[in-house]
Amino acid sequence: MAKKSRVPISCNRDCISGCPLEAAVEGGRITKIGNSPYKSHYMNGCARGFLFHQVAHHSERLRSPLLREGERGEGKFKEISWPEALDRVAEALSRAKQRYGAASRMRIGGSGACRGALHNTASLTKRFLSLAGGYTDTYGSFSSEASDFVKPFMYGTKYVGLDAKTLLDTELLVLWGFNPADTRFGTETEGVIAELRDRGVPIVVIDPRRSSTVKRYRAEWIPINPGSDGAMMLALLYLFLQKGLVKREYLSRYGSGFEELEEYIIGGFDGVAKTPQWAARYCGLSAERIIDFGTRLAAADPAALLAGLSVQRTLGGEEADRLAGVLQLALGNVGRPGGSTGAGQWNVIPGPRCGKIPVPENPAGSEVPVYRWADAALGNWEWDSPSEISLLYNVGGNYLVQGSDVRKNMEAFRQADFVVTHDYFLTDTARFSDVVLPVTTFVERRDILFSNSNYLFFSEQAIPPLEGTKNDWDIFVELAERLGFRRRFDEGRSTDQWIETFLEESEVSDPEEFFRTGIYAGEDQSWVGLSDFIAEPEGQPLATESGKIEISSPRYQQAGGSAFPVFEPWVDREDLREYPFFLITPHEKMRNNSQFDNIREFSRQVDRRVWLNREDAESLEISDGDTLGLASLWGELRARAKVTEDIKPGVVSLSQGAWLIAREQRGWDNPNYLTSTTPTLPSQGARTHSTKVKLWKTTRRS
């Protein structure tokens, strides 16, 4: 009889949740994944985690290193041995360094396993390439760069999130561009919001789509135009000023520079008062709707405003992120249970202390913003680098489809002298690589995982590694051996010894219990961002120039932004006149960015259609299921139509993350054929939701 067991696991992926799960194992295979029996009341996994055994045991898993034979992107490879593959990669790394310098080697990828103390694709690659002599790094995030950029200037810290359970004290929950029913952002988030719904606490979702969150939590939907969030926030502040609702004593004690912003709001700088009537034009809402919402927001004591990352993935996304924080500060909602800072919803809190793999300083000192990686690789953008890019090293990433402007990304891959990819499937990016190295999944290795809440999770090795695969760690150890620095890379420790070291550096007092349950709960389970500062502003000042929340920041101005947050309309540009529709690119519930798009159990639940409102469909004589053409300034694609009332008129929606392989790279389904690599400034962050398109019917549904 096959041996049966149950082991604790936790997804090591880029969903930022970190959920305690349990795998049922029989005969070396996972038969089922469910919630951990040791989870807290609000903790729950999701379908992506519960179905992961379909990924681990998938027939298309790579089982041997691959060497490209045809042109890049053709998908023609031959299997080679591990020694040959590693020799080729080591030789390419050495050759690039000798010919062009260490900075000619660019690190891309990294989100494939992003929460591990040891098996962290970004950290391991940085460690390896630093010890190999240096590289050009891609810094920042496709997801959150604008929000991440402003936090040090405004708050002096990145720890401005909250424990989800503190939301139970709110009188009004505002989810601004935030869709946790699909994107998660915390293992306890959905459970807490469900309880608020059941208690009858008002929930408002501000979003161009009637999202899954609106439906699941019976929320009020305010359908706003993409990229106009800053205008609505300014109008709300105008309303609060006019009605005397701003808590000025609170604002003065905890904030700095509101006077300059106030002058801008009332029209002192440009002669334009930022009234609800002014904002209505940009937001696609009536002034009355803005006033009604603002009145209820100000009356709630407290209100929690959670701004999703979509809010800051626009031109001017930095300013919208700052203004969300100003709204909460003006109403006295910061640093208290039931409130929030308003900052972009990575929901970063300190979490329990634990060791993790050290990352040495990059000797080359070269880096580019990740949103501009293709421009830098192609030499289309001036940046401070001692050499051109000749080698791309991709670990756990799919930049070809996840980066904006797919065709530019293809060009960047084609011009490189050498591309290496670590992955467990032949993704689009892998197809554009010279050598592909097959790796393990998180259920085939042990690790300690960090969450975005005050927990650590232990993920046991549930099954043996698939034959022919290796851990990323083992690959780097063997490459370091070939390049002469193995001892500096692994420091003479095995993976188990590294995990022991991390636990010795942690606050976990009972490792055996941690291994048994898979969960360690930090002491403070009601953490609220900036609460220490709010309680004692003189004794616990922020690490900003004023020691307060900087509404107006001279340092931010020196970094290239406006001292105080402003709204600069971009929709009236002359070159956009022939593109009447806003495009949004939301995340799918059954895809983790582009992960799982090739897995039938996941992809059959993915909506690949272009959503458009019935009013727009009728004006263009489009029916449900018609094939549409979409074009922007940067490209075009084809997709099927979904005619629905769940999208605001004037807006179309096409989910991000679709692989190109199924459509033979003909321009189907993936919205990044339409998006631009020109970033929002000064952060150099993504601006995918500042894309305008035109659309037309190409064929009727057969």
XYZ file of C-alpha atoms in Angstrom:
702
model
C 0.000 0.000 0.000
C 1.310 3.450 -0.952
C 2.423 5.576 1.978
C 0.064 8.428 2.869
C 0.966 11.654 4.647
C -0.146 15.216 5.179
C 2.401 18.024 5.188
C 2.243 21.811 5.655
C 2.918 23.867 2.533
C 2.524 27.510 1.526
C 2.503 29.021 -1.956
C 5.754 30.778 -2.839
C 4.290 33.049 -5.494
C 3.609 36.671 -6.361
C 0.069 36.943 -4.959
C 1.364 38.514 -1.724
C -0.998 36.468 0.388
C 0.969 33.681 1.963
C -1.618 31.092 2.921
C -1.089 28.122 5.249
C -2.085 25.033 3.290
C -1.856 21.275 3.707
C -0.952 18.751 1.018
C -2.264 15.193 1.096
C 0.430 12.932 -0.350
C 0.134 9.322 -1.467
C 2.775 7.327 -3.291
C 4.951 10.341 -3.991
C 2.110 12.356 -5.538
C -0.055 15.117 -4.122
C -3.684 14.035 -4.267
C -5.283 17.095 -2.695
C -4.435 20.529 -1.285
C -6.606 22.279 1.286
C -6.472 24.772 4.115
C -4.183 24.027 7.036
C -6.008 22.557 10.045
C -3.988 24.997 12.166
C -5.098 28.158 10.377
C -6.740 31.066 12.161
C -10.439 31.844 11.813
C -10.053 34.304 8.938
C -7.296 32.498 7.026
C -8.211 30.850 3.760
C -6.377 29.703 0.677
C -7.643 30.174 -2.863
C -8.293 28.033 -5.924
C -4.818 28.750 -7.306
C -3.279 27.147 -4.234
C -5.802 24.324 -3.944
C -5.136 23.294 -7.562
C -1.358 23.570 -7.477
C -0.873 19.804 -7.640
C -2.228 20.103 -11.183
C 0.808 22.282 -11.882
C 3.371 20.129 -10.083
C 2.232 16.949 -11.850
C 1.517 18.528 -15.240
C 2.603 16.591 -18.313
C 4.228 19.699 -19.848
C 6.702 20.207 -16.989
C 10.233 20.520 -18.348
C 12.296 17.446 -17.516
C 15.596 18.176 -19.234
C 17.682 21.253 -20.055
C 16.939 22.622 -23.522
C 19.226 24.194 -26.125
C 17.777 26.449 -28.812
C 18.139 25.182 -32.389
C 15.922 27.493 -34.438
C 15.415 31.247 -34.385
C 14.513 32.885 -31.105
C 10.802 32.460 -30.493
C 10.357 29.525 -32.886
C 10.252 27.066 -30.015
C 12.744 24.687 -31.614
C 14.944 23.106 -28.953
C 16.840 19.920 -28.317
C 17.353 18.243 -24.980
C 20.881 18.349 -23.572
C 22.491 17.054 -20.398
C 22.802 19.092 -17.242
C 26.626 19.218 -17.456
C 26.468 20.569 -21.012
C 23.761 23.094 -20.139
C 25.635 24.420 -17.119
C 28.905 24.540 -19.060
C 27.230 26.622 -21.770
C 25.702 29.044 -19.265
C 28.978 29.432 -17.353
C 30.869 30.040 -20.600
C 28.324 32.638 -21.739
C 28.541 34.484 -18.415
C 32.343 34.552 -18.585
C 32.379 35.567 -22.250
C 29.989 38.483 -21.712
C 32.027 39.770 -18.774
C 35.334 39.498 -20.636
C 34.088 41.114 -23.857
C 31.748 43.796 -22.598
C 32.127 44.021 -18.830
C 30.085 42.669 -15.941
C 27.302 45.227 -16.471
C 26.524 43.696 -19.871
C 24.718 40.900 -17.996
C 21.160 41.938 -17.093
C 19.036 40.245 -14.438
C 15.395 39.923 -15.421
C 12.569 37.919 -13.856
C 12.267 37.223 -10.180
C 8.609 36.929 -9.217
C 8.413 33.168 -9.793
C 9.203 32.484 -6.130
C 9.249 35.767 -4.257
C 8.433 35.004 -0.614
C 11.035 32.423 0.358
C 13.774 32.971 2.898
C 16.011 30.728 0.773
C 14.239 29.856 -2.470
C 13.682 33.439 -3.592
C 14.280 33.797 -7.300
C 15.254 37.478 -7.175
C 17.531 37.206 -4.137
C 19.302 34.073 -5.360
C 19.961 35.569 -8.789
C 21.251 38.816 -7.298
C 23.507 36.903 -4.916
C 24.900 34.740 -7.703
C 25.505 37.538 -10.216
C 27.024 39.838 -7.589
C 29.520 37.158 -6.564
C 30.149 36.455 -10.266
C 31.506 39.982 -10.655
C 28.411 42.106 -11.084
C 25.527 42.741 -13.439
C 22.897 45.268 -14.453
C 19.936 44.950 -12.136
C 16.316 45.728 -12.928
C 14.990 47.580 -9.918
C 11.447 48.277 -8.869
C 8.259 46.473 -9.755
C 5.811 46.268 -12.643
C 3.156 46.138 -9.930
C 3.809 48.961 -7.507
C 6.742 51.209 -8.381
C 4.889 54.539 -8.188
C 3.499 53.727 -4.741
C 6.804 52.318 -3.507
C 8.623 55.410 -4.757
C 6.537 57.952 -2.848
C 6.435 56.200 0.536
C 9.911 57.218 1.784
C 9.211 60.849 0.901
C 5.737 60.958 2.430
C 6.020 58.561 5.369
C 9.718 57.832 5.815
C 8.913 54.098 5.899
C 7.405 51.362 3.771
C 5.524 49.920 6.755
C 2.211 51.686 6.253
C -0.092 48.662 5.951
C -2.313 47.023 8.533
C -3.402 43.730 9.998
C -6.600 42.807 8.159
C -8.405 42.059 11.423
C -8.194 45.746 12.412
C -10.658 46.473 9.601
C -13.365 44.928 11.781
C -13.508 48.262 13.637
C -14.331 50.317 10.558
C -17.638 52.058 9.849
C -16.991 52.282 6.106
C -14.658 50.257 3.896
C -13.540 51.888 0.644
C -11.776 49.636 -1.866
C -10.385 52.116 -4.375
C -9.177 50.252 -7.456
C -8.745 47.179 -5.265
C -10.217 43.767 -6.159
C -9.257 41.349 -3.352
C -11.833 38.764 -4.436
C -9.507 38.032 -7.372
C -6.082 39.359 -6.374
C -6.138 38.349 -2.672
C -3.441 40.488 -0.955
C -3.579 38.667 2.336
C -4.674 35.276 3.592
C -7.102 36.929 6.041
C -8.307 39.815 3.861
C -11.256 38.102 2.203
C -12.483 36.531 5.431
C -12.490 39.883 7.206
C -14.290 41.652 4.354
C -16.889 38.877 4.278
C -17.569 39.429 7.979
C -17.943 43.174 7.415
C -20.451 42.411 4.659
C -22.392 40.062 6.923
C -22.452 42.670 9.687
C -23.918 45.217 7.282
C -20.903 47.542 7.256
C -21.040 49.651 4.067
C -18.465 48.663 1.442
C -17.740 50.931 -1.528
C -15.715 49.867 -4.569
C -14.389 52.577 -6.884
C -13.452 50.891 -10.154
C -14.234 51.134 -13.889
C -15.491 47.513 -13.688
C -18.166 45.920 -11.585
C -15.542 43.521 -10.285
C -15.841 40.211 -8.483
C -15.349 42.142 -5.252
C -18.432 44.274 -5.928
C -20.538 41.173 -6.471
C -19.146 38.948 -3.722
C -19.352 41.558 -0.986
C -22.552 43.254 -2.193
C -20.666 46.532 -2.405
C -21.724 49.870 -3.812
C -20.049 50.407 -7.187
C -18.769 53.837 -8.204
C -17.679 53.482 -11.868
C -14.819 55.936 -12.351
C -12.754 56.602 -15.474
C -9.240 55.102 -15.378
C -6.519 57.522 -14.343
C -8.906 60.097 -12.874
C -8.559 58.984 -9.245
C -6.415 61.981 -8.335
C -9.056 64.365 -9.655
C -11.762 62.751 -7.532
C -9.533 62.794 -4.454
C -8.812 66.497 -4.912
C -12.540 67.163 -5.308
C -13.229 65.289 -2.072
C -10.657 67.410 -0.267
C -12.293 70.538 -1.732
C -15.623 69.317 -0.381
C -14.143 68.682 3.070
C -12.594 72.160 3.113
C -15.821 73.852 2.051
C -17.895 71.999 4.637
C -15.382 72.400 7.460
C -14.823 68.647 7.690
C -11.014 68.730 7.659
C -9.617 67.912 11.111
C -7.128 70.762 11.105
C -5.659 70.215 14.567
C -5.021 66.558 13.754
C -3.665 67.507 10.338
C -1.300 70.083 11.813
C 0.003 67.736 14.492
C 0.697 64.798 12.198
C 1.146 66.343 8.746
C 3.385 68.904 7.106
C 2.704 71.092 4.081
C -1.079 70.978 3.803
C -1.214 74.748 3.307
C 0.391 74.524 -0.139
C -1.958 71.742 -1.215
C -4.955 73.654 0.104
C -3.966 76.680 -1.964
C -3.789 74.472 -5.053
C -7.175 72.873 -4.295
C -8.982 76.196 -4.038
C -7.366 77.411 -7.283
C -4.687 79.713 -5.926
C -1.908 78.396 -8.140
C -3.627 77.862 -11.478
C -6.941 79.658 -11.114
C -8.884 76.377 -11.203
C -10.761 75.286 -8.088
C -10.771 71.501 -7.773
C -14.505 71.270 -7.208
C -16.650 68.164 -7.664
C -17.972 69.828 -10.825
C -14.396 70.189 -12.120
C -13.575 66.555 -11.305
C -16.790 65.215 -12.841
C -15.485 65.816 -16.373
C -12.423 63.642 -15.823
C -14.019 60.991 -13.628
C -17.091 60.338 -15.739
C -19.217 60.777 -12.608
C -21.756 63.388 -11.662
C -20.707 66.033 -9.162
C -23.632 64.881 -7.019
C -22.238 61.340 -6.875
C -18.850 62.648 -5.742
C -20.461 64.860 -3.093
C -22.670 62.052 -1.804
C -19.731 59.677 -1.443
C -17.553 62.331 0.170
C -20.226 63.191 2.702
C -20.505 59.550 3.778
C -16.739 59.104 3.850
C -16.320 62.079 6.164
C -19.154 60.913 8.441
C -17.642 57.469 9.046
C -15.604 57.337 12.239
C -13.378 55.698 11.273
C -13.249 54.885 7.575
C -10.718 52.552 5.975
C -9.541 53.449 2.490
C -7.531 50.709 0.783
C -6.058 51.905 -2.511
C -5.291 49.083 -4.918
C -2.164 49.057 -7.020
C -4.201 49.798 -10.148
C -4.621 53.368 -8.887
C -0.895 54.039 -9.209
C -0.335 52.200 -12.518
C -1.258 55.331 -14.473
C 0.358 58.548 -15.595
C 0.382 60.556 -12.377
C -0.041 57.411 -10.316
C 2.391 58.778 -7.753
C 0.074 61.718 -7.091
C -3.047 59.587 -6.674
C -1.190 57.412 -4.178
C -0.132 60.494 -2.201
C -3.636 61.966 -2.281
C -5.189 58.788 -0.889
C -2.945 59.288 2.129
C -3.923 62.952 2.418
C -7.622 62.016 2.425
C -7.145 59.684 5.376
C -4.994 62.188 7.238
C -7.473 65.027 6.671
C -10.261 62.912 8.195
C -8.237 61.615 11.146
C -8.261 57.978 10.025
C -4.513 57.269 10.149
C -2.941 55.034 12.775
C -6.147 53.751 14.366
C -8.018 50.432 14.232
C -10.677 50.601 11.540
C -8.756 53.256 9.653
C -5.782 53.121 7.294
C -3.004 55.259 5.897
C -4.591 55.067 2.442
C -1.253 54.073 0.925
C -1.051 51.660 -2.015
C -2.239 48.181 -1.084
C 0.928 46.077 -0.907
C -0.071 46.162 2.755
C 3.510 46.045 4.009
C 3.892 45.496 7.750
C 7.054 44.465 9.632
C 6.182 40.801 10.243
C 8.089 38.357 12.463
C 11.879 38.458 12.571
C 13.562 35.729 10.518
C 16.813 35.314 8.627
C 16.981 35.151 4.850
C 19.594 34.604 2.177
C 22.043 37.537 2.141
C 22.411 39.565 -1.056
C 25.857 41.158 -1.514
C 26.304 44.590 -3.050
C 26.425 44.568 -6.850
C 30.057 45.362 -7.798
C 28.989 46.727 -11.193
C 26.649 49.241 -9.548
C 24.477 49.270 -12.672
C 20.684 49.273 -12.633
C 17.661 50.247 -14.713
C 13.974 50.583 -13.800
C 12.256 47.318 -14.602
C 9.559 49.069 -16.618
C 12.283 50.240 -19.037
C 14.304 47.046 -19.256
C 13.640 46.533 -22.973
C 14.520 50.136 -23.830
C 17.770 49.776 -21.896
C 18.586 46.430 -23.527
C 17.948 47.875 -26.991
C 19.885 51.072 -26.347
C 16.733 53.143 -26.954
C 17.067 54.995 -23.673
C 19.990 56.870 -22.177
C 21.043 55.497 -18.835
C 24.196 55.427 -16.788
C 25.849 52.145 -17.772
C 29.440 51.292 -18.650
C 28.440 48.786 -21.335
C 25.703 47.538 -23.634
C 23.529 44.588 -22.657
C 24.621 41.296 -24.223
C 23.224 38.644 -21.849
C 19.811 38.303 -20.214
C 19.513 36.068 -17.138
C 15.884 35.219 -16.405
C 14.863 33.270 -13.300
C 11.156 32.713 -12.718
C 9.972 35.573 -14.905
C 7.969 36.011 -18.095
C 8.959 39.522 -19.123
C 8.121 38.948 -22.756
C 4.394 39.045 -22.005
C 4.325 40.830 -18.637
C 6.322 43.865 -19.722
C 4.602 46.567 -21.741
C 4.963 46.617 -25.544
C 5.265 42.922 -26.412
C 6.811 43.575 -29.817
C 9.565 45.689 -28.280
C 10.205 42.928 -25.748
C 10.587 40.404 -28.575
C 13.097 42.703 -30.247
C 15.072 43.026 -27.000
C 15.291 39.248 -26.627
C 16.301 38.804 -30.270
C 19.164 41.294 -30.060
C 20.790 39.687 -27.000
C 23.844 37.496 -27.555
C 22.648 34.968 -24.977
C 19.498 34.391 -22.935
C 19.146 31.844 -20.132
C 15.879 31.009 -18.364
C 15.036 28.934 -15.280
C 11.419 27.752 -15.364
C 9.234 24.691 -15.042
C 7.352 25.308 -18.288
C 8.341 26.469 -21.754
C 6.867 29.938 -21.342
C 6.956 32.639 -24.004
C 10.112 34.039 -22.442
C 11.674 30.569 -22.330
C 10.939 30.170 -26.053
C 13.109 33.244 -26.684
C 16.012 31.784 -24.677
C 19.175 29.971 -25.735
C 19.296 27.620 -22.754
C 16.299 26.679 -20.607
C 16.935 25.031 -17.234
C 14.057 22.998 -15.703
C 13.432 23.775 -12.046
C 11.406 22.494 -9.129
C 8.168 23.927 -7.799
C 7.671 25.008 -4.198
C 6.100 21.659 -3.240
C 9.378 19.925 -4.157
C 11.591 21.807 -1.667
C 11.581 23.118 1.914
C 11.504 26.786 2.833
C 10.376 29.435 5.290
C 7.958 31.868 3.706
C 7.202 35.488 4.547
C 3.655 36.780 4.223
C 2.264 40.306 4.031
C 0.809 39.858 7.515
C 2.348 39.096 10.897
C 3.000 35.422 10.184
C 5.779 33.133 9.056
C 4.886 29.941 7.208
C 6.871 26.748 6.814
C 6.508 24.904 3.539
C 7.693 21.311 3.730
C 8.929 19.330 0.745
C 5.780 17.389 -0.086
C 7.064 15.299 -2.989
C 10.440 14.421 -4.531
C 11.711 16.747 -7.274
C 10.488 15.783 -10.723
C 13.166 13.681 -12.389
C 15.478 15.884 -14.435
C 14.787 19.104 -12.512
C 16.918 21.029 -10.024
C 16.293 23.751 -7.449
C 17.397 27.244 -8.497
C 19.750 27.084 -5.508
C 21.440 23.909 -6.761
C 21.793 25.363 -10.253
C 23.580 28.418 -8.899
C 25.802 26.266 -6.678
C 26.917 24.238 -9.700
C 27.462 27.354 -11.817
C 29.434 28.951 -8.990
C 31.585 25.799 -8.875
C 32.372 26.207 -12.576
C 33.136 29.910 -12.175
C 35.322 29.442 -9.114
C 33.301 30.924 -6.249
C 31.150 28.096 -4.909
C 32.419 28.512 -1.342
C 31.490 32.184 -1.326
C 28.050 31.388 -2.743
C 26.905 28.513 -0.524
C 29.236 29.296 2.425
C 29.618 25.558 2.906
C 25.976 25.099 3.923
C 23.312 22.787 2.542
C 19.776 24.086 2.028
C 18.660 22.502 5.314
C 21.563 24.154 7.127
C 20.601 27.527 5.687
C 17.039 27.046 6.963
C 18.418 26.173 10.402
C 20.503 29.356 10.294
C 17.476 31.464 9.381
C 15.500 29.992 12.278
C 18.368 30.686 14.685
C 18.135 34.331 13.586
C 14.348 34.341 13.964
C 11.935 34.907 16.822
C 10.525 31.379 16.426
C 11.079 29.782 19.838
C 9.848 26.269 18.985
C 11.106 25.184 15.536
C 9.635 21.691 15.858
C 6.162 23.109 16.434
C 6.716 25.442 13.486
C 7.674 22.484 11.273
C 4.618 20.542 12.484
C 1.956 23.215 12.004
C 3.583 25.341 9.319
C 2.466 28.546 11.073
C 4.168 31.027 13.374
C 2.032 33.972 14.495
C 3.800 37.170 15.498
C 2.872 38.673 18.837
C 1.023 41.752 17.544
C -1.992 40.624 15.526
C -3.588 44.080 15.454
C -0.827 46.099 13.811
C -1.839 49.414 12.233
C 0.591 51.450 10.162
C 1.949 54.609 11.858
C 0.060 53.920 15.097
C 3.193 54.514 17.211
C 3.703 57.873 15.531
C 0.059 58.870 15.987
C 0.219 57.906 19.673
C 3.442 59.804 20.309
C 4.486 62.071 17.395
C 7.238 63.834 19.330
C 8.703 60.648 20.781
C 8.191 58.507 17.660
C 8.794 60.918 14.748
C 8.797 59.654 11.190
C 12.009 59.455 9.168
C 10.995 62.426 7.030
C 12.511 65.896 6.987
C 9.739 67.287 9.202
C 9.287 64.119 11.272
C 5.658 64.135 10.090
C 3.651 62.846 7.141
C 4.862 65.096 4.329
C 1.914 66.311 2.270
C 4.253 68.763 0.581
C 7.802 67.474 0.271
C 10.805 69.514 -0.917
C 12.782 66.267 -1.175
C 10.156 64.784 -3.475
C 10.355 67.915 -5.610
C 14.136 67.520 -5.807
C 13.558 63.951 -7.022
C 11.621 65.295 -10.004
C 8.037 65.469 -8.766
C 5.680 68.189 -7.613
C 6.217 69.260 -3.999
C 2.515 68.688 -3.296
C 0.277 66.215 -5.151
C -1.411 67.556 -8.275
C -3.592 66.224 -11.068
C -2.339 66.660 -14.630
C -4.883 65.529 -17.253
C -3.460 63.445 -20.084
C -6.639 62.414 -21.892
C -6.853 65.574 -24.034
C -3.568 64.991 -25.852
C -3.825 65.612 -29.590
C -2.260 62.245 -30.484
C -4.996 60.398 -28.565
C -7.997 61.922 -30.325
C -8.545 58.934 -32.619
C -8.473 56.553 -29.624
C -11.765 57.108 -27.756
C -11.723 54.209 -25.264
C -9.825 53.813 -22.019
C -8.165 50.391 -21.655
C -7.738 48.640 -18.319
C -5.818 45.381 -17.834
C -7.021 43.688 -14.627
C -5.737 40.478 -13.066
C -7.604 37.206 -13.454
C -8.618 35.141 -10.451
C -7.174 31.947 -11.942
C -3.912 33.434 -13.202
C -1.064 34.659 -11.045
C 0.050 37.275 -13.548
C 0.932 34.930 -16.450
C 1.375 31.806 -14.330
C -1.053 28.923 -15.010
C -2.283 30.211 -18.371
C -1.121 26.910 -19.882
C -2.892 24.735 -17.281
C -6.340 23.642 -18.450
C -7.814 23.415 -14.947
C -6.960 27.094 -14.523
C -7.234 28.556 -18.029
C -10.734 27.235 -18.709
C -11.933 29.589 -15.952
C -10.123 32.615 -17.426
C -12.065 35.278 -19.322
C -9.994 36.203 -22.400
C -12.605 38.501 -23.909
C -12.647 42.265 -24.262
C -15.329 43.698 -22.020
C -17.278 46.636 -23.430
C -20.448 48.289 -22.320
C -23.690 47.515 -24.141
C -24.114 51.186 -25.037
C -20.721 51.244 -26.789
C -21.358 47.890 -28.451
C -24.625 49.096 -29.946
C -23.025 52.266 -31.303
C -20.361 50.158 -33.058
C -22.790 47.372 -34.069
C -20.815 44.839 -32.056
C -22.422 41.684 -30.700
C -21.289 39.352 -27.959
C -18.648 36.975 -29.356
C -17.631 39.099 -32.351
C -13.926 39.249 -33.156
C -12.620 42.743 -32.511
C -9.538 44.631 -33.521
C -8.019 46.943 -30.926
C -5.286 49.477 -31.636
C -3.331 52.031 -29.645
C -0.393 54.289 -30.421
C 1.889 51.326 -29.724
C 0.304 48.297 -31.370
C -2.801 46.272 -32.079
C -4.382 42.901 -31.320
C -7.466 40.766 -31.799
C -9.865 39.461 -29.168
C -13.474 38.312 -28.771
C -16.096 40.720 -27.471
C -17.964 40.425 -24.192
C -20.882 42.840 -24.147
C -21.771 43.594 -20.536
C -23.169 46.145 -18.122
C -20.262 45.353 -15.781
C -17.943 47.913 -17.408
C -18.297 51.673 -17.542
C -19.215 53.189 -20.936
C -16.116 54.492 -22.681
C -13.890 51.873 -21.039
C -12.801 48.459 -22.320
C -11.151 45.760 -20.244
C -8.809 42.934 -21.278
C -7.141 40.882 -18.559
C -3.355 40.804 -18.421
C -1.284 37.600 -18.335
C -2.213 35.707 -21.517
C 0.511 33.589 -23.083
C 1.221 34.147 -26.771
C 2.038 30.554 -27.696
C -1.552 29.404 -28.174
C -2.119 32.202 -30.677
C 1.220 31.676 -32.440
C 2.241 35.246 -31.563
C -0.312 36.690 -33.984
C -1.462 39.351 -31.574
C -4.350 37.831 -29.660
C -5.637 38.343 -26.127
C -2.602 39.972 -24.466
C -3.155 43.694 -23.765
C 0.576 44.392 -23.611
C 0.542 44.544 -27.403
C -1.168 47.896 -26.771
C 0.757 49.357 -23.826
C 3.773 51.658 -23.688
C 7.142 51.427 -21.947
C 7.128 55.182 -21.347
C 6.702 55.322 -17.555
C 4.949 57.562 -15.100
C 7.388 60.015 -13.537
C 9.328 60.541 -11.387
C 9.028 56.924 -10.207
C 9.679 55.262 -13.611
C 6.684 53.063 -12.772
C 4.086 51.309 -14.908
C 1.357 53.357 -16.595
C -0.612 50.549 -18.249
C -3.973 52.030 -17.218
C -3.142 55.222 -19.124
C -3.710 53.563 -22.486
C -6.361 54.668 -24.956
C -7.541 52.489 -27.811
C -9.896 52.319 -30.741
C -11.787 49.157 -31.616
C -13.666 47.741 -34.541
C -15.436 44.575 -35.553
C -13.457 42.263 -37.848
C -15.797 39.242 -38.055
C -19.067 38.146 -36.578
C -19.263 35.173 -34.260
C -19.738 32.034 -36.363
